[in-house]
Short mmCIF file of C-alpha atoms in Angstrom, two decimals:
data_model
loop_
_atom_site.label_atom_id
_atom_site.label_comp_id
_atom_site.label_asym_id
_atom_site.label_seq_id
_atom_site.Cartn_x
_atom_site.Cartn_y
_atom_site.Cartn_z
CA ALA A 1 4.64 -6.21 -9.57
CA GLN A 2 0.91 -5.81 -9.82
CA SER A 3 -0.66 -3.19 -12.04
CA VAL A 4 -4.22 -2.24 -12.84
CA SER A 5 -5.30 -0.35 -15.91
CA GLN A 6 -8.65 1.38 -16.26
CA HIS A 7 -9.04 2.36 -19.85
CA ASN A 8 -11.51 5.18 -19.57
CA HIS A 9 -10.58 8.20 -17.49
CA HIS A 10 -13.89 9.98 -17.93
CA VAL A 11 -17.18 8.61 -19.23
CA ILE A 12 -20.28 10.68 -19.90
CA LEU A 13 -23.63 8.96 -20.43
CA SER A 14 -27.27 9.87 -20.53
CA GLU A 15 -29.68 8.26 -18.11
CA ALA A 16 -30.84 4.78 -19.16
CA ALA A 17 -27.72 4.22 -21.26
CA SER A 18 -25.74 1.06 -20.70
CA LEU A 19 -22.38 1.20 -18.99
CA GLU A 20 -19.22 -0.81 -19.35
CA LEU A 21 -16.00 0.22 -17.64
CA GLY A 22 -12.85 -1.63 -18.55
CA CYS A 23 -10.32 -3.00 -16.11
CA ASN A 24 -7.25 -5.05 -16.93
CA TYR A 25 -4.66 -6.22 -14.47
CA SER A 26 -1.23 -7.69 -14.47
CA TYR A 27 -0.21 -10.18 -11.80
CA GLY A 28 1.46 -13.56 -11.82
CA GLY A 29 -0.54 -15.28 -9.10
CA THR A 30 -4.06 -15.80 -7.85
CA VAL A 31 -5.92 -12.58 -7.27
CA ASN A 32 -9.10 -11.26 -5.76
CA LEU A 33 -10.83 -8.53 -7.74
CA PHE A 34 -12.93 -5.61 -6.59
CA TRP A 35 -14.84 -2.67 -7.89
CA TYR A 36 -15.38 0.30 -5.60
CA VAL A 37 -17.41 3.47 -6.01
CA GLN A 38 -16.57 6.82 -4.48
CA TYR A 39 -19.28 9.45 -4.48
CA PRO A 40 -18.11 13.06 -4.27
CA GLY A 41 -16.73 13.79 -0.82
CA GLN A 42 -17.39 10.31 0.45
CA HIS A 43 -15.43 7.19 1.23
CA LEU A 44 -14.98 4.10 -0.86
CA GLN A 45 -17.88 1.71 -1.04
CA LEU A 46 -17.58 -1.82 -2.28
CA LEU A 47 -19.72 -2.50 -5.37
CA LEU A 48 -18.76 -6.12 -5.90
CA LYS A 49 -15.97 -8.60 -5.50
CA TYR A 50 -14.67 -11.77 -7.05
CA PHE A 51 -12.76 -14.40 -5.11
CA SER A 52 -13.53 -17.61 -7.00
CA GLY A 53 -16.38 -19.54 -8.62
CA ASP A 54 -18.83 -18.05 -11.10
CA PRO A 55 -16.91 -15.44 -13.08
CA LEU A 56 -20.03 -13.31 -13.43
CA VAL A 57 -20.56 -11.51 -10.17
CA LYS A 58 -23.47 -9.33 -9.21
CA GLY A 59 -23.10 -6.43 -6.85
CA ILE A 60 -25.16 -3.70 -5.31
CA LYS A 61 -27.22 -1.12 -7.19
CA GLY A 62 -27.60 -3.29 -10.28
CA PHE A 63 -23.90 -3.51 -11.10
CA GLU A 64 -22.21 -6.67 -12.32
CA ALA A 65 -18.75 -7.62 -13.48
CA GLU A 66 -17.26 -10.48 -15.42
CA PHE A 67 -13.88 -11.99 -14.70
CA ILE A 68 -12.20 -13.24 -17.87
CA LYS A 69 -9.05 -14.95 -16.72
CA SER A 70 -7.58 -15.38 -20.19
CA LYS A 71 -7.81 -11.65 -20.78
CA PHE A 72 -6.86 -10.59 -17.24
CA SER A 73 -9.97 -8.44 -17.28
CA PHE A 74 -12.72 -7.58 -14.82
CA ASN A 75 -15.06 -5.19 -16.58
CA LEU A 76 -17.90 -3.48 -14.76
CA ARG A 77 -21.34 -3.27 -16.35
CA LYS A 78 -24.76 -1.84 -15.68
CA PRO A 79 -27.62 -2.15 -18.16
CA SER A 80 -29.22 1.20 -17.40
CA VAL A 81 -27.47 3.97 -15.50
CA GLN A 82 -29.14 6.58 -13.34
CA TRP A 83 -28.14 10.14 -12.51
CA SER A 84 -27.29 8.93 -8.99
CA ASP A 85 -24.56 6.69 -10.44
CA THR A 86 -22.45 9.78 -11.07
CA ALA A 87 -19.26 9.00 -9.16
CA GLU A 88 -15.72 7.73 -9.49
CA TYR A 89 -15.19 4.03 -9.97
CA PHE A 90 -12.08 2.14 -9.00
CA CYS A 91 -10.98 -1.33 -9.95
CA ALA A 92 -8.66 -3.05 -7.48
CA VAL A 93 -6.65 -6.23 -7.44
CA THR A 94 -5.46 -7.97 -4.30
CA PRO A 95 -3.17 -10.96 -4.17
CA ASN A 96 -4.81 -13.98 -2.64
CA THR A 97 -2.07 -14.01 -0.03
CA ASN A 98 -2.64 -10.53 1.37
CA ALA A 99 -6.18 -9.30 1.90
CA GLY A 100 -5.43 -5.63 2.16
CA LYS A 101 -2.52 -4.93 -0.12
CA SER A 102 -4.57 -3.84 -3.07
CA THR A 103 -3.42 -2.23 -6.26
CA PHE A 104 -5.94 0.28 -7.53
CA GLY A 105 -6.50 1.63 -10.98
CA ASP A 106 -6.47 5.39 -11.43
CA GLY A 107 -10.25 5.46 -11.53
CA THR A 108 -12.96 6.31 -14.03
CA THR A 109 -15.15 9.32 -13.47
CA LEU A 110 -18.70 8.62 -14.58
CA THR A 111 -21.01 11.53 -15.26
CA VAL A 112 -24.64 10.67 -15.95
CA LYS A 113 -26.69 13.43 -17.52
CA PRO A 114 -30.36 13.56 -16.52
CA ASN B 1 -20.74 -3.27 14.41
CA ALA B 2 -19.19 0.07 13.67
CA GLY B 3 -17.15 0.36 10.53
CA VAL B 4 -13.58 1.49 10.23
CA MET B 5 -13.32 4.84 12.00
CA GLN B 6 -10.85 7.46 10.98
CA ASN B 7 -10.27 10.81 12.59
CA PRO B 8 -10.07 13.59 12.02
CA ARG B 9 -11.99 13.76 8.77
CA HIS B 10 -10.23 16.94 7.78
CA LEU B 11 -6.85 18.16 8.99
CA VAL B 12 -5.09 21.37 8.10
CA ARG B 13 -1.42 21.77 8.90
CA ARG B 14 1.15 24.42 8.12
CA ARG B 15 4.34 23.38 6.41
CA GLY B 16 6.79 21.95 8.92
CA GLN B 17 4.16 20.81 11.41
CA GLU B 18 3.33 17.23 12.29
CA ALA B 19 0.18 15.43 11.22
CA ARG B 20 -1.29 12.49 13.15
CA LEU B 21 -4.00 10.44 11.53
CA ARG B 22 -5.92 7.83 13.51
CA CYS B 23 -7.64 4.67 12.44
CA SER B 24 -9.74 2.35 14.57
CA PRO B 25 -10.34 -0.92 12.73
CA MET B 26 -13.59 -2.81 12.77
CA LYS B 27 -14.19 -4.94 15.83
CA GLY B 28 -12.36 -8.21 15.55
CA HIS B 29 -10.02 -6.99 12.82
CA SER B 30 -6.32 -7.15 13.60
CA HIS B 31 -4.96 -6.22 10.18
CA VAL B 32 -4.73 -2.56 9.19
CA TYR B 33 -3.69 -1.01 5.90
CA TRP B 34 -3.02 2.62 5.02
CA TYR B 35 -3.47 4.11 1.57
CA ARG B 36 -2.90 7.56 0.12
CA GLN B 37 -4.97 9.13 -2.63
CA LEU B 38 -3.39 12.09 -4.36
CA PRO B 39 -5.64 14.38 -6.42
CA GLU B 40 -6.77 12.82 -9.70
CA GLU B 41 -5.17 9.49 -8.79
CA GLY B 42 -6.19 6.14 -7.41
CA LEU B 43 -5.32 4.86 -3.99
CA LYS B 44 -1.73 3.81 -3.42
CA PHE B 45 -0.79 1.27 -0.76
CA MET B 46 1.48 2.62 1.95
CA VAL B 47 1.79 0.19 4.85
CA TYR B 48 0.31 -2.97 6.34
CA LEU B 49 0.30 -3.54 10.08
CA GLN B 50 -0.82 -6.13 12.54
CA LYS B 51 -0.99 -5.50 16.24
CA GLU B 52 2.39 -4.12 17.31
CA ASN B 53 4.05 -5.17 14.04
CA ILE B 54 4.75 -3.58 10.69
CA ILE B 55 4.35 -6.34 8.14
CA ASP B 56 4.88 -4.46 4.88
CA GLU B 57 5.92 -0.84 4.51
CA SER B 58 6.97 -1.01 0.89
CA GLY B 59 4.73 1.91 -0.05
CA MET B 60 5.84 4.28 2.68
CA PRO B 61 8.05 7.24 1.82
CA LYS B 62 11.47 6.67 3.35
CA GLU B 63 11.51 9.87 5.37
CA ARG B 64 9.04 11.72 7.60
CA PHE B 65 6.37 9.01 7.49
CA SER B 66 5.81 6.39 10.16
CA ALA B 67 2.98 4.12 11.25
CA GLU B 68 2.15 2.11 14.30
CA PHE B 69 -0.61 -0.14 15.54
CA PRO B 70 -0.18 -0.57 19.29
CA LYS B 71 -1.59 -3.36 21.37
CA GLU B 72 -4.22 -0.99 22.69
CA GLY B 73 -5.73 1.87 20.77
CA PRO B 74 -5.96 2.95 17.17
CA SER B 75 -3.42 2.74 14.42
CA ILE B 76 -1.57 6.00 13.87
CA LEU B 77 -0.07 7.34 10.66
CA ARG B 78 2.37 10.10 11.51
CA ILE B 79 3.80 12.59 9.07
CA GLN B 80 6.56 14.82 10.38
CA GLN B 81 7.48 18.20 8.92
CA VAL B 82 4.67 18.15 6.42
CA VAL B 83 5.11 19.66 2.96
CA ARG B 84 2.55 20.77 0.38
CA GLY B 85 3.00 17.51 -1.53
CA ASP B 86 1.64 15.59 1.47
CA SER B 87 -1.80 17.08 0.84
CA ALA B 88 -3.97 14.10 0.01
CA ALA B 89 -6.71 11.86 1.28
CA TYR B 90 -5.43 9.10 3.55
CA PHE B 91 -7.54 5.99 3.84
CA CYS B 92 -7.32 3.21 6.33
CA ALA B 93 -8.70 -0.29 5.78
CA SER B 94 -8.97 -3.29 8.05
CA SER B 95 -9.54 -6.99 7.59
CA PRO B 96 -10.12 -9.94 9.93
CA GLU B 97 -7.38 -11.98 8.38
CA ARG B 98 -4.73 -11.81 5.72
CA TRP B 99 -5.84 -14.60 3.43
CA ARG B 100 -8.79 -14.55 1.02
CA ALA B 101 -10.53 -11.78 2.87
CA GLU B 102 -11.97 -8.41 2.09
CA ALA B 103 -10.64 -5.20 3.53
CA PHE B 104 -13.13 -2.58 4.69
CA PHE B 105 -12.30 1.07 4.19
CA GLY B 106 -12.80 4.04 6.46
CA GLN B 107 -14.05 7.43 5.33
CA GLY B 108 -10.58 8.84 5.06
CA THR B 109 -8.75 11.85 6.42
CA ARG B 110 -8.24 14.73 4.05
CA LEU B 111 -4.95 16.44 4.88
CA THR B 112 -4.33 19.92 3.59
CA VAL B 113 -0.93 21.51 4.03
CA VAL B 114 -0.90 25.28 3.78
#
């Protein structure tokens, strides 16, 4: 069975600080990897995705993530966070054979202090 | 192209009533997925449907919950005799195909059972 582990439940940063959110997964086959953001009271928005190719993927709003296959990791990074990045971030893993059956991590709440 | 549409956005039901949640997938998408997000948790897969067929319902509670995706009209997630523990956000996602594709999420329906 798939599982996704997000190491940090709650992260608090000051504006301009660098961000790295950890995500590790467990799955025996080929996977697609996603990071989503959920602003308070809103729906999920896709930040970035990895299907294949360059393991360093760039997403919207200055976010990027690196897929390290040997470590089963897909960590999210941003060099300089803004107050508007305050939100909940979810890592998700989907088997290559089923586009929508994703396993989500429990999420990381990011609070950016102005 | 409108996104995945879910309605209602908010639904309040008394214990023992029925809840019906609707999801209209994106145009051209024939694969629909339902997820539930309990407070302080990530999204959990419930069911995967194609037109008129349930493909995978491994995440659905065995009782009171059912889902359909008729040939015409939206997908419906139905919860009979709701209980307080059913209070959650229910998200629908759709994709154009099953393989190597991305699922797009709706804004969710927040169900509150009083």
